[in-house]
Amino acid sequence: MVPQLVLLAPWLLENQQLKQGLYHHPSVIVVAGTAIASFTIPSISLSATIRLLRFVMIILASFLGLYGIMIGLFLLGIHLSSIKSVGMPYLVPFAPYKPTEKLTTMERSLYKREI
C-alpha cells in the first residue's frame, strides 16, 4: 500500500496544482525531461553546466511557456555557434554553412553505415 501512495500522492498534488494554475504544462514537461536526461551525464563538471542550463530553461518555461523553451533553445544555439575551439568554430560542418562541407559530412556518415 505504501509504494502505491508514494507514486500516487505526487501525481495528485501535481494535478491539483496544474488545475489551480500554479504552474504551466510546458514547465512540467521540461522538468520531467531534464530529470530523466540528468541520469545520462557522465562527468561531474558537465553536470554542473547542464544543471545551470536546466534551471534557466525551467524559469523560461515557467514564465513564457512554449515560447520560453523556444527562446532558450534559440539562445543556446546562438551561443554554441559563436564558440571557437582551437581556432575553429564549435559547430564546424553545420554552423558556418558551406554546402561542400555538408555534403562531405553526409557522405562520411553514409559510408560508415555501409561498413
CSV table of C-alpha atoms in Angstrom, one decimal:
chain,number,residue,atom,x,y,z
A,1,MET,CA,0.0,0.0,0.0
A,2,VAL,CA,2.8,2.4,0.8
A,3,PRO,CA,4.6,2.2,-2.6
A,4,GLN,CA,1.3,3.0,-4.4
A,5,LEU,CA,0.8,6.1,-2.2
A,6,VAL,CA,4.4,7.2,-2.9
A,7,LEU,CA,3.6,7.1,-6.6
A,8,LEU,CA,0.0,8.4,-6.4
A,9,ALA,CA,0.4,11.3,-4.0
A,10,PRO,CA,2.8,13.5,-6.1
A,11,TRP,CA,0.7,12.9,-9.2
A,12,LEU,CA,-2.5,14.0,-7.3
A,13,LEU,CA,-0.7,17.1,-5.9
A,14,GLU,CA,0.7,18.0,-9.4
A,15,ASN,CA,-2.7,17.5,-11.0
A,16,GLN,CA,-4.4,19.9,-8.4
A,17,GLN,CA,-1.6,22.5,-8.8
A,18,LEU,CA,-2.0,22.4,-12.6
A,19,LYS,CA,-5.8,22.9,-12.3
A,20,GLN,CA,-5.3,25.8,-9.9
A,21,GLY,CA,-2.8,27.4,-12.4
A,22,LEU,CA,0.2,27.5,-10.1
A,23,TYR,CA,2.4,26.4,-13.0
A,24,HIS,CA,2.1,25.7,-16.7
A,25,HIS,CA,2.1,22.4,-18.5
A,26,PRO,CA,5.3,23.1,-20.5
A,27,SER,CA,7.2,23.6,-17.3
A,28,VAL,CA,6.1,20.1,-16.2
A,29,ILE,CA,7.4,18.7,-19.4
A,30,VAL,CA,10.7,20.5,-19.2
A,31,VAL,CA,11.3,19.4,-15.5
A,32,ALA,CA,10.5,15.8,-16.4
A,33,GLY,CA,12.7,15.7,-19.4
A,34,THR,CA,15.6,17.3,-17.7
A,35,ALA,CA,15.2,15.0,-14.7
A,36,ILE,CA,15.4,11.9,-17.0
A,37,ALA,CA,18.3,13.4,-19.0
A,38,SER,CA,20.3,14.1,-15.9
A,39,PHE,CA,20.9,10.4,-15.4
A,40,THR,CA,22.8,10.2,-18.6
A,41,ILE,CA,25.5,12.8,-17.8
A,42,PRO,CA,28.9,11.0,-17.3
A,43,SER,CA,31.1,13.7,-15.7
A,44,ILE,CA,30.6,16.0,-12.7
A,45,SER,CA,31.8,19.2,-14.4
A,46,LEU,CA,29.4,18.7,-17.3
A,47,SER,CA,26.6,18.0,-14.9
A,48,ALA,CA,27.1,21.4,-13.2
A,49,THR,CA,26.8,23.2,-16.6
A,50,ILE,CA,23.7,21.1,-17.5
A,51,ARG,CA,22.1,21.9,-14.1
A,52,LEU,CA,22.6,25.6,-14.7
A,53,LEU,CA,21.1,25.4,-18.2
A,54,ARG,CA,18.2,23.3,-16.8
A,55,PHE,CA,17.3,26.0,-14.2
A,56,VAL,CA,17.4,28.7,-16.9
A,57,MET,CA,15.1,26.6,-19.2
A,58,ILE,CA,12.7,25.8,-16.3
A,59,ILE,CA,12.5,29.5,-15.4
A,60,LEU,CA,11.9,30.5,-19.1
A,61,ALA,CA,9.2,27.7,-19.4
A,62,SER,CA,7.5,28.8,-16.3
A,63,PHE,CA,7.2,32.4,-17.3
A,64,LEU,CA,6.8,32.2,-21.1
A,65,GLY,CA,5.6,28.6,-21.7
A,66,LEU,CA,6.5,27.1,-25.0
A,67,TYR,CA,7.8,30.4,-26.3
A,68,GLY,CA,10.3,30.4,-23.4
A,69,ILE,CA,11.5,27.0,-24.3
A,70,MET,CA,12.0,28.1,-27.9
A,71,ILE,CA,13.7,31.3,-26.9
A,72,GLY,CA,16.1,29.3,-24.6
A,73,LEU,CA,17.0,26.8,-27.4
A,74,PHE,CA,17.5,29.7,-29.8
A,75,LEU,CA,19.9,31.5,-27.4
A,76,LEU,CA,21.7,28.2,-26.7
A,77,GLY,CA,22.1,27.7,-30.5
A,78,ILE,CA,23.5,31.2,-30.9
A,79,HIS,CA,25.9,30.7,-28.1
A,80,LEU,CA,27.1,27.3,-29.4
A,81,SER,CA,27.7,28.7,-32.9
A,82,SER,CA,29.7,31.6,-31.5
A,83,ILE,CA,32.2,29.4,-29.5
A,84,LYS,CA,35.6,28.6,-31.1
A,85,SER,CA,37.7,25.7,-30.0
A,86,VAL,CA,41.3,25.5,-31.1
A,87,GLY,CA,40.7,28.3,-33.6
A,88,MET,CA,37.8,26.5,-35.3
A,89,PRO,CA,34.1,27.1,-34.8
A,90,TYR,CA,32.5,24.7,-32.4
A,91,LEU,CA,29.8,23.5,-34.8
A,92,VAL,CA,32.2,23.2,-37.8
A,93,PRO,CA,30.3,21.4,-40.5
A,94,PHE,CA,26.9,23.0,-39.7
A,95,ALA,CA,27.3,26.5,-38.2
A,96,PRO,CA,29.2,28.4,-40.9
A,97,TYR,CA,27.1,26.7,-43.6
A,98,LYS,CA,29.1,25.6,-46.6
A,99,PRO,CA,27.3,23.2,-49.0
A,100,THR,CA,30.5,21.3,-49.9
A,101,GLU,CA,31.3,20.5,-46.2
A,102,LYS,CA,27.7,19.5,-45.6
A,103,LEU,CA,27.9,17.0,-48.5
A,104,THR,CA,31.2,15.5,-47.2
A,105,THR,CA,29.8,15.1,-43.7
A,106,MET,CA,26.7,13.3,-45.1
A,107,GLU,CA,28.9,11.1,-47.3
A,108,ARG,CA,31.0,10.1,-44.4
A,109,SER,CA,28.0,9.2,-42.3
A,110,LEU,CA,26.5,7.1,-45.1
A,111,TYR,CA,29.8,5.4,-45.8
A,112,LYS,CA,30.3,4.4,-42.1
A,113,ARG,CA,26.8,2.8,-42.1
A,114,GLU,CA,27.7,0.6,-45.1
A,115,ILE,CA,30.9,-0.8,-43.4
